Short mmCIF file of C-alpha atoms and ligand atoms in Angstrom, two decimals:
data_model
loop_
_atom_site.label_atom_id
_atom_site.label_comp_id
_atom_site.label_asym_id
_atom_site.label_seq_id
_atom_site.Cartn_x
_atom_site.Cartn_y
_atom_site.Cartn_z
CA UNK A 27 9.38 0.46 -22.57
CA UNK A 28 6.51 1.12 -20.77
CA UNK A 29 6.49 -0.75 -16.98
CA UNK A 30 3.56 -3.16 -16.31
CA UNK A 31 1.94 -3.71 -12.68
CA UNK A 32 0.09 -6.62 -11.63
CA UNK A 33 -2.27 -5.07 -9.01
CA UNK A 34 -3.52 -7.38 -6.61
CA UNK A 35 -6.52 -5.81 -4.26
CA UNK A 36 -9.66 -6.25 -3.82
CA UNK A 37 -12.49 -3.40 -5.78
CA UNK A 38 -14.73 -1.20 -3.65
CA UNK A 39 -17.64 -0.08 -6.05
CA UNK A 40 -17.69 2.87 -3.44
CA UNK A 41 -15.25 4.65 -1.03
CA UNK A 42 -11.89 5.29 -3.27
CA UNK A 43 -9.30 2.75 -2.37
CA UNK A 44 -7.21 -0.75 -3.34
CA UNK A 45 -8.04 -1.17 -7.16
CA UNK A 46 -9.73 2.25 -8.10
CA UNK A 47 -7.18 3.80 -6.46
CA UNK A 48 -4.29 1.91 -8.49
CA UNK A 49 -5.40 2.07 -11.25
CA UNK A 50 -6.39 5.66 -11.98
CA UNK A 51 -2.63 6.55 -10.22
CA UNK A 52 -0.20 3.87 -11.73
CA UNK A 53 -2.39 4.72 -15.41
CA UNK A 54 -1.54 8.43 -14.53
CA UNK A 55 2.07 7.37 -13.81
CA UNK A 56 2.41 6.23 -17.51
CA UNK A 57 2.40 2.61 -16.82
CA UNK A 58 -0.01 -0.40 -17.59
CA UNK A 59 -2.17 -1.64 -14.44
CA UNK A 60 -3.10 -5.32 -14.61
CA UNK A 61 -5.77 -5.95 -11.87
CA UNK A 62 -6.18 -9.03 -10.22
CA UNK A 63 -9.40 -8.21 -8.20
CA UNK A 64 -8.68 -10.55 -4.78
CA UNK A 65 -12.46 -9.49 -3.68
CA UNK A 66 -15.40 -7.44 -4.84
CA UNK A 67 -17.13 -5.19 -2.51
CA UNK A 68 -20.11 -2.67 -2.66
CA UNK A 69 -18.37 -0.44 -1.06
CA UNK A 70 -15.40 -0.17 1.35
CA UNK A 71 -15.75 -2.25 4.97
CA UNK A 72 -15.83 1.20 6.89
CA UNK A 73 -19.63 1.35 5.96
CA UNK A 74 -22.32 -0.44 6.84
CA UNK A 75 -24.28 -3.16 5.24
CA UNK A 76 -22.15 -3.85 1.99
CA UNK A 77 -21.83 -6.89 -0.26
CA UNK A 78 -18.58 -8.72 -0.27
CA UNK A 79 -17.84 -11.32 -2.76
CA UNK A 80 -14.79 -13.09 -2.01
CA UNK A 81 -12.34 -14.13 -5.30
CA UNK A 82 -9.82 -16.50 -3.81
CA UNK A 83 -10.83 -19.48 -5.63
CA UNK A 84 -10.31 -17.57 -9.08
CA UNK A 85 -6.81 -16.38 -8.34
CA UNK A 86 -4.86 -19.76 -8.98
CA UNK A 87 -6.63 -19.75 -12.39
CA UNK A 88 -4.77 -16.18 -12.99
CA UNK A 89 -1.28 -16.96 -12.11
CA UNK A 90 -1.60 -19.80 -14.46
CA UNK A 91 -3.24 -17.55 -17.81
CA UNK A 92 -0.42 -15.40 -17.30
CA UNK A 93 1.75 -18.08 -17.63
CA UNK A 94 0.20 -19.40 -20.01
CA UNK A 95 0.00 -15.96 -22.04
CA UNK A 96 3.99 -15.81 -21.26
CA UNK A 97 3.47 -12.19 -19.25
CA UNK A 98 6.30 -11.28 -17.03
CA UNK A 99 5.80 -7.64 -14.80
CA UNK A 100 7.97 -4.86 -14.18
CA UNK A 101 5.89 -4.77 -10.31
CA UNK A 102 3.88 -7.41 -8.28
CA UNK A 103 1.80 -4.91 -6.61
CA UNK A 104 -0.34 -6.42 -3.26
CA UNK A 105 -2.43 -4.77 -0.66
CA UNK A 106 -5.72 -5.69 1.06
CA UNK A 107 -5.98 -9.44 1.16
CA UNK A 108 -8.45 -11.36 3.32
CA UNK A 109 -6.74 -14.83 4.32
CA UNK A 110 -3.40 -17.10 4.00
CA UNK A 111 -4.75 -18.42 0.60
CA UNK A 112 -4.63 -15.02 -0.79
CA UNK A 113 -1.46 -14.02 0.32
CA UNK A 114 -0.31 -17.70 -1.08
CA UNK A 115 -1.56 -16.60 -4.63
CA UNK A 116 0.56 -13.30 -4.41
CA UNK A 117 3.52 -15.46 -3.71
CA UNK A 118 2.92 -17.40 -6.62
CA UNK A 119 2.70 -14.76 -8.61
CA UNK A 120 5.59 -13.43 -7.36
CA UNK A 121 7.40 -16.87 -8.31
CA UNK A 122 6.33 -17.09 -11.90
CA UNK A 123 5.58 -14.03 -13.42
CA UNK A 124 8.28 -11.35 -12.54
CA UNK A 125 10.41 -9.68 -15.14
CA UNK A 126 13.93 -9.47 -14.35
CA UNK A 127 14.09 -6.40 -11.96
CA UNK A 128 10.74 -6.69 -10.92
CA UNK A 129 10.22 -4.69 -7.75
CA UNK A 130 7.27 -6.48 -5.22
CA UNK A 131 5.68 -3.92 -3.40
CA UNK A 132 3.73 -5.33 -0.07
CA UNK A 133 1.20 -3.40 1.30
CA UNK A 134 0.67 -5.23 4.56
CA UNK A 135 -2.90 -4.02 5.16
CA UNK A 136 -3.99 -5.09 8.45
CA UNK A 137 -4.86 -2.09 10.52
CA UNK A 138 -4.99 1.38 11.52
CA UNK A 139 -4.76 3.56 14.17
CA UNK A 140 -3.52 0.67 17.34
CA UNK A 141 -6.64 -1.69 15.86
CA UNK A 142 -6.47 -4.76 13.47
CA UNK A 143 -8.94 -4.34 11.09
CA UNK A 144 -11.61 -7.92 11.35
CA UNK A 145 -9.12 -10.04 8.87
CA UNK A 146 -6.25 -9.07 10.78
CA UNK A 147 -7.45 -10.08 14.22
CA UNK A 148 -5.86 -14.02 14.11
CA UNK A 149 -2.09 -14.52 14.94
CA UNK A 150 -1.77 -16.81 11.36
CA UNK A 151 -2.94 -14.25 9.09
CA UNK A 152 -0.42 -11.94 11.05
CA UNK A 153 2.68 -14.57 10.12
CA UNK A 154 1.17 -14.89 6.46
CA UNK A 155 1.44 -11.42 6.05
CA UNK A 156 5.09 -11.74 7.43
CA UNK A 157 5.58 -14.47 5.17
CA UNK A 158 4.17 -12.33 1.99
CA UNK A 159 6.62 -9.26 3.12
CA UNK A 160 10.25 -11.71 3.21
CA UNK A 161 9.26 -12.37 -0.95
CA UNK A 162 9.09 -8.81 -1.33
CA UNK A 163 11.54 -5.63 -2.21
CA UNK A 164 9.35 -3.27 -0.76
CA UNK A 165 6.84 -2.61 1.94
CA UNK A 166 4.44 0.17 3.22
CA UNK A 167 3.41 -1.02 6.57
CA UNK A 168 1.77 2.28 8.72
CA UNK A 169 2.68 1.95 12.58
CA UNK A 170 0.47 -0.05 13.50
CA UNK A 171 1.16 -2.74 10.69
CA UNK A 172 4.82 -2.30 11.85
CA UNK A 173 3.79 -3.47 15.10
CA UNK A 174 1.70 -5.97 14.03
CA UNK A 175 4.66 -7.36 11.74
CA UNK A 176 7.35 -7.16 14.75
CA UNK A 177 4.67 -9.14 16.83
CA UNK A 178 4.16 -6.00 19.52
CA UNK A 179 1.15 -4.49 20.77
CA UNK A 180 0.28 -1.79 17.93
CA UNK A 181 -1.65 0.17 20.87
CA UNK A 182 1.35 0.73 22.99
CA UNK A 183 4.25 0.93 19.45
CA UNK A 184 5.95 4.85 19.67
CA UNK A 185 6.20 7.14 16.95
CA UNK A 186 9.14 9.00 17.68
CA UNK A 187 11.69 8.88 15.40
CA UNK A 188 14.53 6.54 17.09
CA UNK A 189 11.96 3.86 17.44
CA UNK A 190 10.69 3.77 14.18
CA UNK A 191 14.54 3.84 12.75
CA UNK A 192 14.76 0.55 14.74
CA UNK A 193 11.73 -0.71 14.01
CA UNK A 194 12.39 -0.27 9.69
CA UNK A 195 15.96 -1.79 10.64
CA UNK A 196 14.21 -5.15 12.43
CA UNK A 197 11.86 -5.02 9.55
CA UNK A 198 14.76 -5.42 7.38
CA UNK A 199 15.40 -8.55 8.89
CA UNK A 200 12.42 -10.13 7.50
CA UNK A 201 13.76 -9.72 3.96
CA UNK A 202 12.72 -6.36 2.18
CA UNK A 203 15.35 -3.54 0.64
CA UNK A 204 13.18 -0.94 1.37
CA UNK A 205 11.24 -0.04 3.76
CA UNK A 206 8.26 2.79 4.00
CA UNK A 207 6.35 3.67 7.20
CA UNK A 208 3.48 5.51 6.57
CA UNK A 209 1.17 7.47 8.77
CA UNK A 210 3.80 8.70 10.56
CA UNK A 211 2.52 11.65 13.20
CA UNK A 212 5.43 14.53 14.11
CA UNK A 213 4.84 18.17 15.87
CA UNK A 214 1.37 18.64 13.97
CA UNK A 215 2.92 17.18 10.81
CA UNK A 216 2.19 13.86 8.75
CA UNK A 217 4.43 11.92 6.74
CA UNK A 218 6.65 8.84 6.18
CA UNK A 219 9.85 7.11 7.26
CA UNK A 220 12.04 5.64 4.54
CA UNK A 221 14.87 2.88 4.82
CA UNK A 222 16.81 1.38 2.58
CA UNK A 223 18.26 -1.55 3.73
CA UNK A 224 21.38 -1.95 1.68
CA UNK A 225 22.71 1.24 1.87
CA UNK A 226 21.61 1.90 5.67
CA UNK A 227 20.61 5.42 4.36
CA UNK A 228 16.99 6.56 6.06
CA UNK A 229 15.14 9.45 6.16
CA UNK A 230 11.82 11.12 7.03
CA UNK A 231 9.66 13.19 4.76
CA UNK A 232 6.54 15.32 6.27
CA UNK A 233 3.91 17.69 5.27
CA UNK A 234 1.08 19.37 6.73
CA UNK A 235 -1.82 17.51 8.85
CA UNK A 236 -4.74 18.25 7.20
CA UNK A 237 -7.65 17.52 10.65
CA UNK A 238 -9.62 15.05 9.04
CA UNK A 239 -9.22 10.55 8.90
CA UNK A 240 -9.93 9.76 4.83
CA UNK A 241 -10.00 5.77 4.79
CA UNK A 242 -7.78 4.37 1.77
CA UNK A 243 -4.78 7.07 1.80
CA UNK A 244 -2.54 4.39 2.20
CA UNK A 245 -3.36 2.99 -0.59
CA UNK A 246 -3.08 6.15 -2.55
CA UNK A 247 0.39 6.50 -0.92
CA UNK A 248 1.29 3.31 -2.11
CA UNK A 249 0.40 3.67 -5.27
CA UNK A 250 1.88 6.81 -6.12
CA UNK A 251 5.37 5.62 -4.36
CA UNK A 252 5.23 2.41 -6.84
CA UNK A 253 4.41 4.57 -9.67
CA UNK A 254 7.25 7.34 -9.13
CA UNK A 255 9.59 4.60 -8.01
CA UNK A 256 8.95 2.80 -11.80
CA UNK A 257 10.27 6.19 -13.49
CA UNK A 258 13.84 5.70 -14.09
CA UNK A 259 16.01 7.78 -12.01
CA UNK A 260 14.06 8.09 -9.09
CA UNK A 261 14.85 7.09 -5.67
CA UNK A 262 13.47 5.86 -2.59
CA UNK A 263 13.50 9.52 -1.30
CA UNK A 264 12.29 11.23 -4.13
CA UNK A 265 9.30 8.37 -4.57
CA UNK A 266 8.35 9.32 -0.81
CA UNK A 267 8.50 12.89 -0.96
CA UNK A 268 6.18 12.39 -3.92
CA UNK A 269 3.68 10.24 -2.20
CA UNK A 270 3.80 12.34 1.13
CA UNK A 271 3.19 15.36 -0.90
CA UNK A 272 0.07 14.22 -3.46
CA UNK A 273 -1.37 12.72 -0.24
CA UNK A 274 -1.45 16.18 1.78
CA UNK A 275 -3.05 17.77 -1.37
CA UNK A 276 -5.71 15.07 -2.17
CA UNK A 277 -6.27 15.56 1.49
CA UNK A 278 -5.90 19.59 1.77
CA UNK A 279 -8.38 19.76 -1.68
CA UNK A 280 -10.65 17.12 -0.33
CA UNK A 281 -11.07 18.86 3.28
CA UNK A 282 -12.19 22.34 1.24
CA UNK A 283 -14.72 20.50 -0.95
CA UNK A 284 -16.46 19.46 2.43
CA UNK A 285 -17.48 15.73 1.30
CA UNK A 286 -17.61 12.86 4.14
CA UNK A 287 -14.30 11.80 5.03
CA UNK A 288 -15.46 8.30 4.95
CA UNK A 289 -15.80 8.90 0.73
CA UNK A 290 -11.58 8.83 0.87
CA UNK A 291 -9.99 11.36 -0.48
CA UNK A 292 -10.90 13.35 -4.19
CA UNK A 293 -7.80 12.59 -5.95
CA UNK A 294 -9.43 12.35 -9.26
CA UNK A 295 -9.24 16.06 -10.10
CA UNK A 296 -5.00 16.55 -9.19
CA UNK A 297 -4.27 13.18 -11.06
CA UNK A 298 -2.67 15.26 -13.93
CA UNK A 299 -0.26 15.70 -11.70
CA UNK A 300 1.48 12.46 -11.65
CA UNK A 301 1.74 13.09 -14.92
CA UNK A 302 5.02 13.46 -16.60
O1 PXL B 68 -7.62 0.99 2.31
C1 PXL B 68 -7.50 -0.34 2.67
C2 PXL B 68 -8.73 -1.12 2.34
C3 PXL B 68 -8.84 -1.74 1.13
N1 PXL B 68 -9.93 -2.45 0.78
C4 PXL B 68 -10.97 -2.57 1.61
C5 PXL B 68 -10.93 -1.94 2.85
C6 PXL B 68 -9.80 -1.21 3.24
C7 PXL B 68 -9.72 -0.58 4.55
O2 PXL B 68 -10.60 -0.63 5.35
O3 PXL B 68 -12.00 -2.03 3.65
C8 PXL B 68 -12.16 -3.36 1.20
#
């Protein structure tokens, strides 16, 4: 049976992330994307002067069609949200329309880099965001998220690996199986810390740093762990090493094309793949 995701980001008519992103890679992935656009943008908020047309009012109205139209998803899928209200909606949906053995994956996008993006910057969007991650199974928080989450200063959180093994075992304690951190920088390598919480088993999977910040790879990397993870017989590991991998590639291919970083990254021409 083929899986179905209920995508909840906002769209970016231009920069390659959130929706655009999910859908092309979970469609590649072989399963249906449902998007629930949370926002509508001209363009990603690292440029200047875009539109941004806010869709929180419409999102009640959604959890209740799909009721109403009896849908149930294999994935509640969530990443850039823009208040509490939003993050309330996911939860809802969460509530009423997974399938038995749905897996919520929690993309708590607040930051990058030791900043908080703008929506980030108040302490109750912070515990919302907690909130959001203790309803789900899974969550891709990149170092500074982590520190946002754990309520320490994401300027001054380390990298190295004994502190981020705590850190995913604290973040455990907030209610998700499995835990991803992204980003994660090691002897000129990039790549991503995996726990799951059950088990106790962890790991870390790296690959080349290709010299160059794309905005909205975390989003690809979410995407692509979600739609490995949906693939019977794959596990947390293999779903990472996946996702670190296409990452370094769309990067590595993007860097020899020469486009502005600030674009994202070309994944559109190594889509096929993700497929199986
Ligand atoms: O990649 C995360 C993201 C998603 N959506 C919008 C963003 C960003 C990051 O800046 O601006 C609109």
């Amino acid at each position: 049976m083929q899986k179905k995701v209920a995508a909840v980001h906002d769209i970016s008519g231009f920069g390659r992330c959130s929706l655009t992103t999910a859908i092309a890679v979970l469609s590649a992935c072989g399963h249906q994307c449902c998007p629930v656009p949370s926002a509508v943008l001209s363009a990603h908020t690292a440029y200047e002067g875009i539109t941004y047309r806010d869709l929180t009012e419409d999102l009640p109205g959604y959890v209740h069609s799909f009721e109403t139209l009896g849908l149930t998803f294999d994935a509640i899928y969530s990443g850039y949200l823009s208040s509490g209200r939003q993050i309330e909606q996911v939860i809802r949906l969460a509530e009423h329309c997974a399938a038995p053995g749905c897996i919520t994956l929690v993309d708590p996008v607040m930051g990058d880099n030791g900043k908080p993006y703008t929506v980030a910057q108040d302490a109750s969007f912070i515990s919302d965001m907690r909130a959001l991650c203790r309803h789900a199974d899974v969550i891709t928080p990149n170092v500074t998220e982590v520190a946002m989450l754990l309520g320490e200063d994401p300027r001054a959180f380390g990298e190295g690996r004994e502190e981020i093994e705590q850190a995913m075992r604290r973040l455990a304690g907030l209610g998700p199986k499995d835990i991803i951190v992204t980003g994660l920088r090691e002897r000129g390598r990039i790549g991503a810390a995996y726990y799951h919480a059950q088990s106790g088993q962890s790991g870390f999977c790296f690959s080349g740093e290709v010299p160059a910040y794309f905005p909205g790879t975390g989003d690809l990397f979410a995407s692509v762990l979600l739609g490995v993870l949906l693939r019977d017989g794959e596990s947390l590991q293999s779903s990472t090493r996946r996702a670190v991998d296409y990452v370094h590639d769309c990067a590595q291919y993007t860097l020899e094309q020469k486009t502005p970083p600030i674009d994202g990254v070309q994944f559109e021409c190594l889509l096929s793949r993700l497929i199986k």
